[in-house]
Coordinates of C-alpha atoms and ligand atoms in Angstrom, one line a residue:
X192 CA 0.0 0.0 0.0
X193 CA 1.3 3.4 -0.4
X194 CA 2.1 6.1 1.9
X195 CA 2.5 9.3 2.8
X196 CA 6.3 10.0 4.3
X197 CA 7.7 12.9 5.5
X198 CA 11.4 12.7 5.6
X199 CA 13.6 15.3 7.8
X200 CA 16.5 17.2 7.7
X201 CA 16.9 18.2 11.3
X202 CA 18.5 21.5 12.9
X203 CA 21.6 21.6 13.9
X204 CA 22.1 22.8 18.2
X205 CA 26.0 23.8 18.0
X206 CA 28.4 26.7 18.8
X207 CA 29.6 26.2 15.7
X208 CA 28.4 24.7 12.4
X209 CA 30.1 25.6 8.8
X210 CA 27.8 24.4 5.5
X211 CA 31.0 22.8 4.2
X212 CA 29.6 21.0 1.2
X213 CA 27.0 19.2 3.6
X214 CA 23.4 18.0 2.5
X215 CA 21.6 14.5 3.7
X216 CA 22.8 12.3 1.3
X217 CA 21.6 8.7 3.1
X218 CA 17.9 10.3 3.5
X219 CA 18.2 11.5 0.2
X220 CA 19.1 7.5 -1.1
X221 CA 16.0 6.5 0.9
X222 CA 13.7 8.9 -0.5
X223 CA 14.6 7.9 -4.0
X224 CA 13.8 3.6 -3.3
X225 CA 10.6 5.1 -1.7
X226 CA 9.6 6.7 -4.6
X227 CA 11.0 4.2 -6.7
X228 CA 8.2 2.0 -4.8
X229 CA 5.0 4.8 -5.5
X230 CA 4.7 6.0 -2.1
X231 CA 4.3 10.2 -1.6
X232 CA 7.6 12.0 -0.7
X233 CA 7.8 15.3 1.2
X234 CA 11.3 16.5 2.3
X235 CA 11.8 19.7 4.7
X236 CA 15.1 20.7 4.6
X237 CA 16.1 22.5 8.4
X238 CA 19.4 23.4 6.8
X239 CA 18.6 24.6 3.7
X240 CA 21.0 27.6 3.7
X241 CA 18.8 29.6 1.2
X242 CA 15.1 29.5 2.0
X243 CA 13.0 31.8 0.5
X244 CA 10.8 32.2 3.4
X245 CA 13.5 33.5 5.7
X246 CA 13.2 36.5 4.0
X247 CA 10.5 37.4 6.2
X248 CA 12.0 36.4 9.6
X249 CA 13.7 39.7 10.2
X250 CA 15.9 39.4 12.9
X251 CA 18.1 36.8 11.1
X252 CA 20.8 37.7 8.4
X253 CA 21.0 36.1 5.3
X254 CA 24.2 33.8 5.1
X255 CA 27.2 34.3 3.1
X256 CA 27.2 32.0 0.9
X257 CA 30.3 31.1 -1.3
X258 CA 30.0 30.5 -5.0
X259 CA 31.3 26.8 -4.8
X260 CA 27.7 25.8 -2.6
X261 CA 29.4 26.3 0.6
X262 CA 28.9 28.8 3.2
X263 CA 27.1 29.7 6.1
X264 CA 23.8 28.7 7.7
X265 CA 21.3 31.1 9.0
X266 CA 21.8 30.9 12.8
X267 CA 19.7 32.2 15.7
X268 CA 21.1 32.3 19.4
X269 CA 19.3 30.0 21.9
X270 CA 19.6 29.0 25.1
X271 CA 22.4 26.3 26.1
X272 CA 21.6 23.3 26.8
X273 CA 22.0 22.7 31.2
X274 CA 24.8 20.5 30.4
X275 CA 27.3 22.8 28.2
X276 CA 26.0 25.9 30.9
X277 CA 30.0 26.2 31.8
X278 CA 31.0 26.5 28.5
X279 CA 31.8 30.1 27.6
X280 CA 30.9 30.1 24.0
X281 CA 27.0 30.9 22.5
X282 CA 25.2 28.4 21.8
X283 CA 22.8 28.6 18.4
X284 CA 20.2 26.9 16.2
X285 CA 21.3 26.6 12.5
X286 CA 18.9 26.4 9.6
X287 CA 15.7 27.6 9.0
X288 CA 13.2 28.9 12.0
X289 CA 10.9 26.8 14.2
X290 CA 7.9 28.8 12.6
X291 CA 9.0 27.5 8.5
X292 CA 9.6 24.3 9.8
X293 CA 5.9 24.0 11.5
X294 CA 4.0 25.7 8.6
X295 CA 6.0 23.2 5.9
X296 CA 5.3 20.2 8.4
X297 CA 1.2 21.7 8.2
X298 CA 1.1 22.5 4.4
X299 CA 2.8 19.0 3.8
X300 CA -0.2 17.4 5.2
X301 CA -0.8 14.6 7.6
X302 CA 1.8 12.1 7.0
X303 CA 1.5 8.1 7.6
X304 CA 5.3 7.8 8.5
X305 CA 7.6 10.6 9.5
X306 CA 11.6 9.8 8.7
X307 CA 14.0 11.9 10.6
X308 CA 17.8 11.4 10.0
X309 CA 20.5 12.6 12.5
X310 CA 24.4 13.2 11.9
X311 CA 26.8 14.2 14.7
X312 CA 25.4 12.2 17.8
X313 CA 26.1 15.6 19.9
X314 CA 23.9 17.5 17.0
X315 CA 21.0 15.3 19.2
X316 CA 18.6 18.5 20.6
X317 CA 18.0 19.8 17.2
X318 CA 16.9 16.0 16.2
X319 CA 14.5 15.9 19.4
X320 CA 13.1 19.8 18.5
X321 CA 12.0 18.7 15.3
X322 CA 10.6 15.2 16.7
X323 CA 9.1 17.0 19.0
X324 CA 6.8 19.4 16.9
X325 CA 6.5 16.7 14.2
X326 CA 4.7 14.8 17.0
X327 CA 2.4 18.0 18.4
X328 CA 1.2 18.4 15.0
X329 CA 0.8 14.8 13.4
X330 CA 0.0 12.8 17.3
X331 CA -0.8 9.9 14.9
X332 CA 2.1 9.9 12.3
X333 CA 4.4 7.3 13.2
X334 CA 7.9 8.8 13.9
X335 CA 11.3 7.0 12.6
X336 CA 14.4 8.2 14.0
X337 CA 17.9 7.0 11.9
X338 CA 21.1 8.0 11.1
X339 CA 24.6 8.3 13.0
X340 CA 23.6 9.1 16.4
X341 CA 20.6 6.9 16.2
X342 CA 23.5 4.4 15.2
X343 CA 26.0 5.3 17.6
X344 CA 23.7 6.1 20.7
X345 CA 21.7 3.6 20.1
X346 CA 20.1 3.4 23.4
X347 CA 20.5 7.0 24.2
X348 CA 17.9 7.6 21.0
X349 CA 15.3 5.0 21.9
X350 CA 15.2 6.4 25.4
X351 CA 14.8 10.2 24.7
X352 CA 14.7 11.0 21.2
X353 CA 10.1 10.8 21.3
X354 CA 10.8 8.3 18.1
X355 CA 8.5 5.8 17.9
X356 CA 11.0 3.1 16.1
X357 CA 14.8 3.8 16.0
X358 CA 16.3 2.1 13.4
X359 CA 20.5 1.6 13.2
X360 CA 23.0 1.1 10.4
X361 CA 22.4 1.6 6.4
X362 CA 18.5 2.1 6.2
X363 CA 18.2 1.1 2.7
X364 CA 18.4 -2.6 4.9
X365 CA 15.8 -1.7 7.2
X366 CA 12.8 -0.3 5.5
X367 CA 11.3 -2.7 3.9
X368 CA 9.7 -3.7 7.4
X369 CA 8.2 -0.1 7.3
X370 CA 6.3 -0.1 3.8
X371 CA 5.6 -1.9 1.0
X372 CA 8.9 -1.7 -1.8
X373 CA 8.4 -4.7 -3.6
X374 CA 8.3 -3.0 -6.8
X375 CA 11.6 -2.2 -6.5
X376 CA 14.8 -2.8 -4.2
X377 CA 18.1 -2.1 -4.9
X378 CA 20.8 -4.9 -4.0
X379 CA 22.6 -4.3 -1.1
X380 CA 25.8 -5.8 -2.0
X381 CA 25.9 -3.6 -5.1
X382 CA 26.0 0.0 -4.8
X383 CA 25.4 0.4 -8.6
X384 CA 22.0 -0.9 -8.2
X385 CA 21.2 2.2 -5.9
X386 CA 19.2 5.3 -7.6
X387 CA 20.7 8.4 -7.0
X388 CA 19.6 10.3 -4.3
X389 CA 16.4 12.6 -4.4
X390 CA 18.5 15.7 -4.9
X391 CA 15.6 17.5 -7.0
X392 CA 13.8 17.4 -3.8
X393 CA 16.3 20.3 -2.6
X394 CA 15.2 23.8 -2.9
X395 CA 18.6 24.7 -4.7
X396 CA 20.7 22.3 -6.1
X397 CA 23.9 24.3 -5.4
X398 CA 26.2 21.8 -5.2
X399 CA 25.8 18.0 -5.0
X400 CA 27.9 15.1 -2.9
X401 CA 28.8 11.8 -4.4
X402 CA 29.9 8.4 -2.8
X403 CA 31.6 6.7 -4.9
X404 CA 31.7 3.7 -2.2
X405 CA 30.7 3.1 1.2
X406 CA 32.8 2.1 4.1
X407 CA 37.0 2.0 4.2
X408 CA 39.0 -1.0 4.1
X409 CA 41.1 0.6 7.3
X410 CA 40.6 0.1 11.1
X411 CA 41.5 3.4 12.7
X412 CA 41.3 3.9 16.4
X413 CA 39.4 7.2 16.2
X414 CA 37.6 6.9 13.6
X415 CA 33.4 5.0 12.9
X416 CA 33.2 4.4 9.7
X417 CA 33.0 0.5 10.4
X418 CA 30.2 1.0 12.8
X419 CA 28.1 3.3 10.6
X420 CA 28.7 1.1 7.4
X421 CA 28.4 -2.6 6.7
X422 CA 31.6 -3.3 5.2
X423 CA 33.8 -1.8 2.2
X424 CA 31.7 -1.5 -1.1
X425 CA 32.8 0.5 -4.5
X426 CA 30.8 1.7 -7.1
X427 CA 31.8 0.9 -11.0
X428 CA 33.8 4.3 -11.8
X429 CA 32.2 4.6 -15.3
X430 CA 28.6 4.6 -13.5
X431 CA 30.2 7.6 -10.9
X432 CA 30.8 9.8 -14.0
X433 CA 27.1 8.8 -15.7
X434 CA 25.8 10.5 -12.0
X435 CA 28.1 13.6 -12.2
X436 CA 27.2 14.2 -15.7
X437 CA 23.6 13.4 -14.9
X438 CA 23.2 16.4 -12.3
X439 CA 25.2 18.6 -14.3
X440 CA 23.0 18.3 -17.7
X441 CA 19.9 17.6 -16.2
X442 CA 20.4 20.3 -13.7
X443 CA 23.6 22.0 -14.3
X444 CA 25.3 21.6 -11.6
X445 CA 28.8 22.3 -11.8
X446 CA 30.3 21.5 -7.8
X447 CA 30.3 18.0 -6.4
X448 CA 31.8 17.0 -3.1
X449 CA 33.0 13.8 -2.0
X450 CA 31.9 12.4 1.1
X451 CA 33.7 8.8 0.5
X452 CA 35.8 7.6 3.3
X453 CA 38.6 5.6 1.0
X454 CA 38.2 7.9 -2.4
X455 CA 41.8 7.1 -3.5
X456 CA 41.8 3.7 -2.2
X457 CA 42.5 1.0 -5.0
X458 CA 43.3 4.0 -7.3
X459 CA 44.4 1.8 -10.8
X460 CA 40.8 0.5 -10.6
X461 CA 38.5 3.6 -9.4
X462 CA 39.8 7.0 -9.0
X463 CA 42.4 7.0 -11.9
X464 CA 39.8 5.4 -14.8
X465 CA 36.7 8.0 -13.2
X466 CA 39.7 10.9 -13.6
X467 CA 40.3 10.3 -17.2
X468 CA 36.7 9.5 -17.7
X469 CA 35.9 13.4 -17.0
X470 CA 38.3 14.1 -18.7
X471 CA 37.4 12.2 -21.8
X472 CA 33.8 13.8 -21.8
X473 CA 35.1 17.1 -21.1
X474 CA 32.7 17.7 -18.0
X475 CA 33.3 21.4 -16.6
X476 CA 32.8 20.6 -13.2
X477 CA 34.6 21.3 -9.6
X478 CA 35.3 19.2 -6.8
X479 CA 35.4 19.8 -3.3
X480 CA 36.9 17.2 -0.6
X481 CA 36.0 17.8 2.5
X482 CA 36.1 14.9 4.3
X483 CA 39.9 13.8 4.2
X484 CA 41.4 12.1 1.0
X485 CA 44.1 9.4 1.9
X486 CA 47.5 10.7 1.0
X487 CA 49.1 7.2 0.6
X488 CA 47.4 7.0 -2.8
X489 CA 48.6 10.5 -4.2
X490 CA 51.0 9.4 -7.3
X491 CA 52.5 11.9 -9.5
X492 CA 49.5 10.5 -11.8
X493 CA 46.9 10.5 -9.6
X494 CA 47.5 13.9 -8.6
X495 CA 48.0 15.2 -11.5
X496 CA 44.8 13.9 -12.9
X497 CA 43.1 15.2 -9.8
X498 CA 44.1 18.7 -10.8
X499 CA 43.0 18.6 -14.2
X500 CA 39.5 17.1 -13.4
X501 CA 38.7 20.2 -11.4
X502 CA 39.3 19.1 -8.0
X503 CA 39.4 22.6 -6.0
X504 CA 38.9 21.8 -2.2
X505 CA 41.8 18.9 -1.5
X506 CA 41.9 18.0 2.6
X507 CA 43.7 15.0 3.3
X508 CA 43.6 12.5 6.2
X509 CA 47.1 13.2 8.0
X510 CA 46.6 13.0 12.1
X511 CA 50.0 13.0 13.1
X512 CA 53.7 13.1 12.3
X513 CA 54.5 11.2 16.0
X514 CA 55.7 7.4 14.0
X515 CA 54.1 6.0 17.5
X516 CA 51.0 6.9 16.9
X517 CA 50.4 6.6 13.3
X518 CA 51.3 3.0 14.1
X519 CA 49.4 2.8 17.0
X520 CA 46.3 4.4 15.2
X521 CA 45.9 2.3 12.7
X522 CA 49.1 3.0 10.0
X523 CA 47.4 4.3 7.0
X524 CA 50.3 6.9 6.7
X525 CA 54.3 7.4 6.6
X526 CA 55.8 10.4 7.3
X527 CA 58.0 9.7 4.2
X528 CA 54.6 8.8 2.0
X529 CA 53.4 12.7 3.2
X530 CA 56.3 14.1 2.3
X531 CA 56.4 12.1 -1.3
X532 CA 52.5 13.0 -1.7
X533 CA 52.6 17.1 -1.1
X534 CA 55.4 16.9 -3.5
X535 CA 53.6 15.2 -6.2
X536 CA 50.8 18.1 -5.6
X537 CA 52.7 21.0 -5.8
X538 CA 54.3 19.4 -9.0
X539 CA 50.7 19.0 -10.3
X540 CA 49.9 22.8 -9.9
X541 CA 48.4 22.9 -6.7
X542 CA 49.5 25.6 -4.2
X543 CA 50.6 25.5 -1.1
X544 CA 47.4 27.0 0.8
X545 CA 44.8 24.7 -1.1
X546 CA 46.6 21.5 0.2
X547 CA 44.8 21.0 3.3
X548 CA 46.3 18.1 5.5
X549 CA 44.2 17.3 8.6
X550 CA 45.7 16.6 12.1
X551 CA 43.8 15.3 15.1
X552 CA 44.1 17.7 18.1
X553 CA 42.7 16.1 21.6
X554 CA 43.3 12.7 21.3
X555 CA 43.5 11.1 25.2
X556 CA 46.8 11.6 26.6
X557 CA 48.0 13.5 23.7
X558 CA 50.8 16.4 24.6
X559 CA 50.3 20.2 22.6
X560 CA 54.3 19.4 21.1
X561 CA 53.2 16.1 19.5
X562 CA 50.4 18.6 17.6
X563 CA 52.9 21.5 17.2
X564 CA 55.5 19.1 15.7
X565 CA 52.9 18.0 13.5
X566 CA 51.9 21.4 12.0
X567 CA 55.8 22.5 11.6
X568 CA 55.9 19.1 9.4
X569 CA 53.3 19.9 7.6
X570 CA 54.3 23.6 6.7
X571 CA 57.5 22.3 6.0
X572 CA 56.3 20.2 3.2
X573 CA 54.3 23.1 1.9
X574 CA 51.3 22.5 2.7
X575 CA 48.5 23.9 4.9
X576 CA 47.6 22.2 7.9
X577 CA 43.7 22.0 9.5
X578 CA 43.3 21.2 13.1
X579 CA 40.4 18.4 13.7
X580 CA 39.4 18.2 17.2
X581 CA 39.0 15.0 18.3
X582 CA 35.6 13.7 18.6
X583 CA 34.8 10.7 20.8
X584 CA 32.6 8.4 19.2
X585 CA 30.5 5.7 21.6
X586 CA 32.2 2.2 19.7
X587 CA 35.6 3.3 18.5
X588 CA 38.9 1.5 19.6
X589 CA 39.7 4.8 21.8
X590 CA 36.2 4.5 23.6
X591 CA 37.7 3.2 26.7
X592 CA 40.3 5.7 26.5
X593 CA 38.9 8.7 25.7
X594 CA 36.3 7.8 28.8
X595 CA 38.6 7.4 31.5
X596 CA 40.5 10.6 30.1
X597 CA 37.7 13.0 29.8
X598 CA 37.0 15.8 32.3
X599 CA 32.8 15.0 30.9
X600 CA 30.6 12.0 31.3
X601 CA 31.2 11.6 27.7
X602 CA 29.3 8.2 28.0
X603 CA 26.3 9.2 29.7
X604 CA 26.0 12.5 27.7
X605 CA 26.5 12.5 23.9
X606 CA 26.6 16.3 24.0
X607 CA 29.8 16.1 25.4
X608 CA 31.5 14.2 22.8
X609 CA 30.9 17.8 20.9
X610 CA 34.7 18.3 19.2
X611 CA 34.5 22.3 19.9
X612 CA 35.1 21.1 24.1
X613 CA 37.9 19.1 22.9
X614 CA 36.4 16.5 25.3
X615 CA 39.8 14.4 26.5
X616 CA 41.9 17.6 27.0
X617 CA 43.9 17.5 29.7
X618 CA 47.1 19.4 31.3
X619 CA 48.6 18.4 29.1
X620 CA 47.2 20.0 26.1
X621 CA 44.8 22.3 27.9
X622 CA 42.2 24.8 26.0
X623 CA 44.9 27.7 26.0
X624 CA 47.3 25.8 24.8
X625 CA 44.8 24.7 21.8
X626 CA 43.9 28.2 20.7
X627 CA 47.6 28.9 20.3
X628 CA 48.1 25.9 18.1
X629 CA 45.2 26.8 16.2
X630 CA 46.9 30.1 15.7
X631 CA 50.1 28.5 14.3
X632 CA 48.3 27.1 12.1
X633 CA 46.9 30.7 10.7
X634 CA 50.4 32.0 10.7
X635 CA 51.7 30.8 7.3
X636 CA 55.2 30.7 6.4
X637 CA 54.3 30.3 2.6
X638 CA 52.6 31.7 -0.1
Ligands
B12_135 C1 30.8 13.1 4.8 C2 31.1 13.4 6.3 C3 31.2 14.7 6.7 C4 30.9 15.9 5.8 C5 29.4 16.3 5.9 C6 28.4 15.2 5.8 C7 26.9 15.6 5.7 N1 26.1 14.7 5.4 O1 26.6 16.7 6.0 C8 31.8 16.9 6.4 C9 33.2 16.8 5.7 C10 31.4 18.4 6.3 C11 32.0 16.4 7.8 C12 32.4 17.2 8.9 C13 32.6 16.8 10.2 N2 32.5 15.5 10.6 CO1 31.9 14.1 9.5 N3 31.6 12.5 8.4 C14 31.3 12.3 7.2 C15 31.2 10.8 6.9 C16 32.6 10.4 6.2 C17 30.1 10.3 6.0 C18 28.7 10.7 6.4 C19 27.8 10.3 5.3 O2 27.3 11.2 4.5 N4 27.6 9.0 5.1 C20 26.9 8.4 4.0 C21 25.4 8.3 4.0 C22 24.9 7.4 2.9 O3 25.1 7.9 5.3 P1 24.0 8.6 6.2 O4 23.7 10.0 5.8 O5 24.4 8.4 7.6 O6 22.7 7.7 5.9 C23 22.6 6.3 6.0 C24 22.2 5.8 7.4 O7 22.7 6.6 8.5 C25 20.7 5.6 7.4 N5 19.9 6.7 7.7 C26 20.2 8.1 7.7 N6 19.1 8.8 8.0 C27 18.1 7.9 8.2 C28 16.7 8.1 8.6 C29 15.9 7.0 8.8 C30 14.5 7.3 9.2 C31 16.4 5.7 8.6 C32 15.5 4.5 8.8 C33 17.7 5.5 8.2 C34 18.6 6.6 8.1 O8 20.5 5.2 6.1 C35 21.3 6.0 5.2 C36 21.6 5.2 4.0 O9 22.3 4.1 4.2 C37 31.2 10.2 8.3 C38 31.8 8.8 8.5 C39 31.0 7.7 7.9 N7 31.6 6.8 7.2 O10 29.8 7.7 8.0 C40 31.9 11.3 9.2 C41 31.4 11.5 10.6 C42 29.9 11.5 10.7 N8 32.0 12.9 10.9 C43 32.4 13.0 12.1 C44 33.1 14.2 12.6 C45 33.9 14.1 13.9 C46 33.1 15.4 11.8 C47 33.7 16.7 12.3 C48 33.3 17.1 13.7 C49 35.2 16.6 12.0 C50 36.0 17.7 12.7 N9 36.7 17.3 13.8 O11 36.1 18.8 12.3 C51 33.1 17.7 11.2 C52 31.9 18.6 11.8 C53 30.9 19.0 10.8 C54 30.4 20.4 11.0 N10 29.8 20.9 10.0 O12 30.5 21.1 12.0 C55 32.3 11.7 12.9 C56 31.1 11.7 13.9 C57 31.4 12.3 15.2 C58 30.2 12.2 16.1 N11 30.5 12.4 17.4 O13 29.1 12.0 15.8 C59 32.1 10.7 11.7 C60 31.4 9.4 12.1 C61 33.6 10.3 11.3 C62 34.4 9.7 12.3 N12 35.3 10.4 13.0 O14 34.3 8.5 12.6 N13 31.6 15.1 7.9

């Protein structure tokens, strides 16, 4: 039988939040097998950075927006919540306003099943807000919570969240025992049987993400991407290019990001043949990388082809230059393969201030020299390097660690595994001593 199904975007509750390149890509895959199946979509989009209606809410500036579809989100200042009282920083709501949101939810009309999604598992109050007024409007709807922190904080979500069902892991596993899609289902070990993701329901398609697999073939201490994702899976390269070149004729878009965890992983037989495949049909399109790229895989080739396929915004995957702990992390990097990699990018043509290189700041019992020594490496290699606060995630190999570390329940209370607390510092990299790292990294010593 078919149904009616709202699906939601939720708000984001932060100090901070940056639109870098972000849209919901896994409720966007499950809207497209739903209405690959006949039943009625509505999406509201909390984060829509450009709604028309804010126009007329006043007291909130329009964003800057940047011309590659990232930018800012609208924001409005709201209270803290009683656990993050201490923390001196404000505390807002990002997206759209409470009253859009409610008259969308009304105009949409009474939906059967009501799918919310969820990201950072400390991004949980502006998940509840929106299942909370979903649920004073539409009593009757039935309310599906999924998503990363529905994943991660399992039990946390189906205590407090107000969701009727909470559902973990890849939905596109999981829905079938929610409504009828026997007319069509894709095949789970086969990403190329996936549709693309609804991204016409989007107000403005200013920029669109691609996954070109799911997963990453590495085991890294601080990192979920095996909890969130049921093993490594690629996509056919050729089939990657049919989608760019789908969205940019069909709707002519012209910026994709990359939201893959393993991009350049098994390059020979996926990133190099998709690079020369843009190429080959001449798409005039842009890249943007903002989740990290593994710099292991950059070959005078590979980067080379990266640069002439248009990809803008390179961050890479870095962590640390301390040999004990890449090894102890996981060892998906040498300092002698960084050194070899930046190389092969400024040979390509990329300058020094677009090379990105992410290092992890706040790991438990990590010392502010280890992070300093790690950003005079970096800028030594000319390159630029971006500090990642640490973010401890319920599940990961550091989970033990990080707990007995923190100065926060981080265990009871997701919102303190919120990376702008840098939750395990301790004397021995302390918040002052942070901001001045942050600073070093600001002062460049390059072009
Ligand atoms: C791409 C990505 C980003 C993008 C943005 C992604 C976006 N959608 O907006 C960028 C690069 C901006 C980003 C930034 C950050 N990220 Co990030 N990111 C990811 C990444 C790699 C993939 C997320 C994703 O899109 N997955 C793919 C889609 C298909 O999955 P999905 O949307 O979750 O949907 C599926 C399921 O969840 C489910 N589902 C989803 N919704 C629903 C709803 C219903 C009803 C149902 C039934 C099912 C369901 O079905 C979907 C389809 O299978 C994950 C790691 C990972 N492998 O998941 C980290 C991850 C989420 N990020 C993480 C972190 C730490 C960060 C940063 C804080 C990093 C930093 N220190 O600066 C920043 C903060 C962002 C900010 N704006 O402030 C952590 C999470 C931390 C936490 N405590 O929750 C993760 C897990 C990485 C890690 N360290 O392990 N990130």
């Amino acid at each position: 039988m078919t149904k009616k199904i709202c699906l939601i975007n939720p708000w984001i509750h932060d100090f901070a939040a940056y639109d870098f390149w972000s849209k919901p890509i896994g409720l966007l895959y499950l809207a497209s097998i739903l209405r690959k199946n006949g039943h009625d979509i509505t999406f509201i989009d909390c984060l829509n950075p450009c709604h028309r209606e804010m126009k007329h809410e006043p007291r909130i500036k329009s964003p800057k927006r940047q011309p590659w579809g990232n930018g800012k989100y609208p924001k409005e200042a709201m209270d803290k919540p009683d656990r993050l009282r201490d923390f001196p920083r404000r505390y807002n709501r990002y997206g759209i306003t409470p009253r859009i949101f409610k008259k969308e939810l009304t105009e949409g009309g009474k939906p059967d099943l009501i799918f919310v999604t969820s990201m950072m598992t400390y991004w949980y109050p502006g998940v509840f807000e929106a299942i909370s007024i979903a649920r004073q409007i539409y009593p009757d709807s039935a309310i599906v919570l999924g998503g990363n922190y529905a994943t991660l904080c399992r039990d946390h979500a189906r205590q407090y969240s107000g969701a009727d069902i909470v559902i973990t892991g890849e939905g596109e596993k999981h829905i079938h025992d929610l409504c009828d899609l026997s007319h069509f289902m894709p095949d789970f070990n086969n990403l190329d049987s996936y549709p693309y993701p609804a991204y016409d329901l989007l107000s403005t398609i200013d920029q669109i993400p691609i996954m070109t697999s799911r997963g990453c073939p590495f085991d890294c201490t601080y990192c979920a991407s095996h909890l969130l994702n049921d093993g490594f899976r690629v996509r056919d390269p050729m089939k990657v290019v049919d989608e760019i070149e789908f969205w940019n004729i069909k709707y002519g878009v012209k910026n994709f990001s990359i939201y893959d965890d393993a991009f350049l992983v098994d390059s020979t037989n996926r990133a190099i043949p998709m690079l020369k495949e843009i190429l080959r049909r001449d798409l005039n399109v842009s890249f943007h990388c903002p989740n990290g790229l593994h710099l292991r895989e950059i070959t005078h080739e590979v980067s080379r082809l990266m640069f002439q396929a248009g990809f803008r915004t390179i961050r890479f995957g870095f962590e640390t230059s301390s040999i004990q702990r890449q090894v102890e992390t996981g060892g998906k990097i040498t300092n002698e393969e960084t050194t070899a990699a930046i190389g092969h990018l400024n040979n390509a043509g990329y300058r020094s201030r677009d090379i990105g290189v992410y290092i992890l700041c706040g790991l438990p019992g990590q010392l502010a020299a280890e992070v300093h020594e790690s950003i005079s490496f970096i800028k030594s290699l000319g390159a630029r390097p971006v500090i990642a606060e640490y973010s401890p995630i319920p599940g990961i190999s550091l989970w033990e660690e990080s707990i007995s570390v923190s100065p926060y329940d981080i265990c009871k209370e997701p919102l303190f595994q919120n990376n702008t607390l840098l939750p395990c510092r301790s004397e021995k990299l302390t918040y002052e001593m942070y901001r001045k790292l942050k600073d070093e990294t600001r002062a460049t010593n390059h072009d």
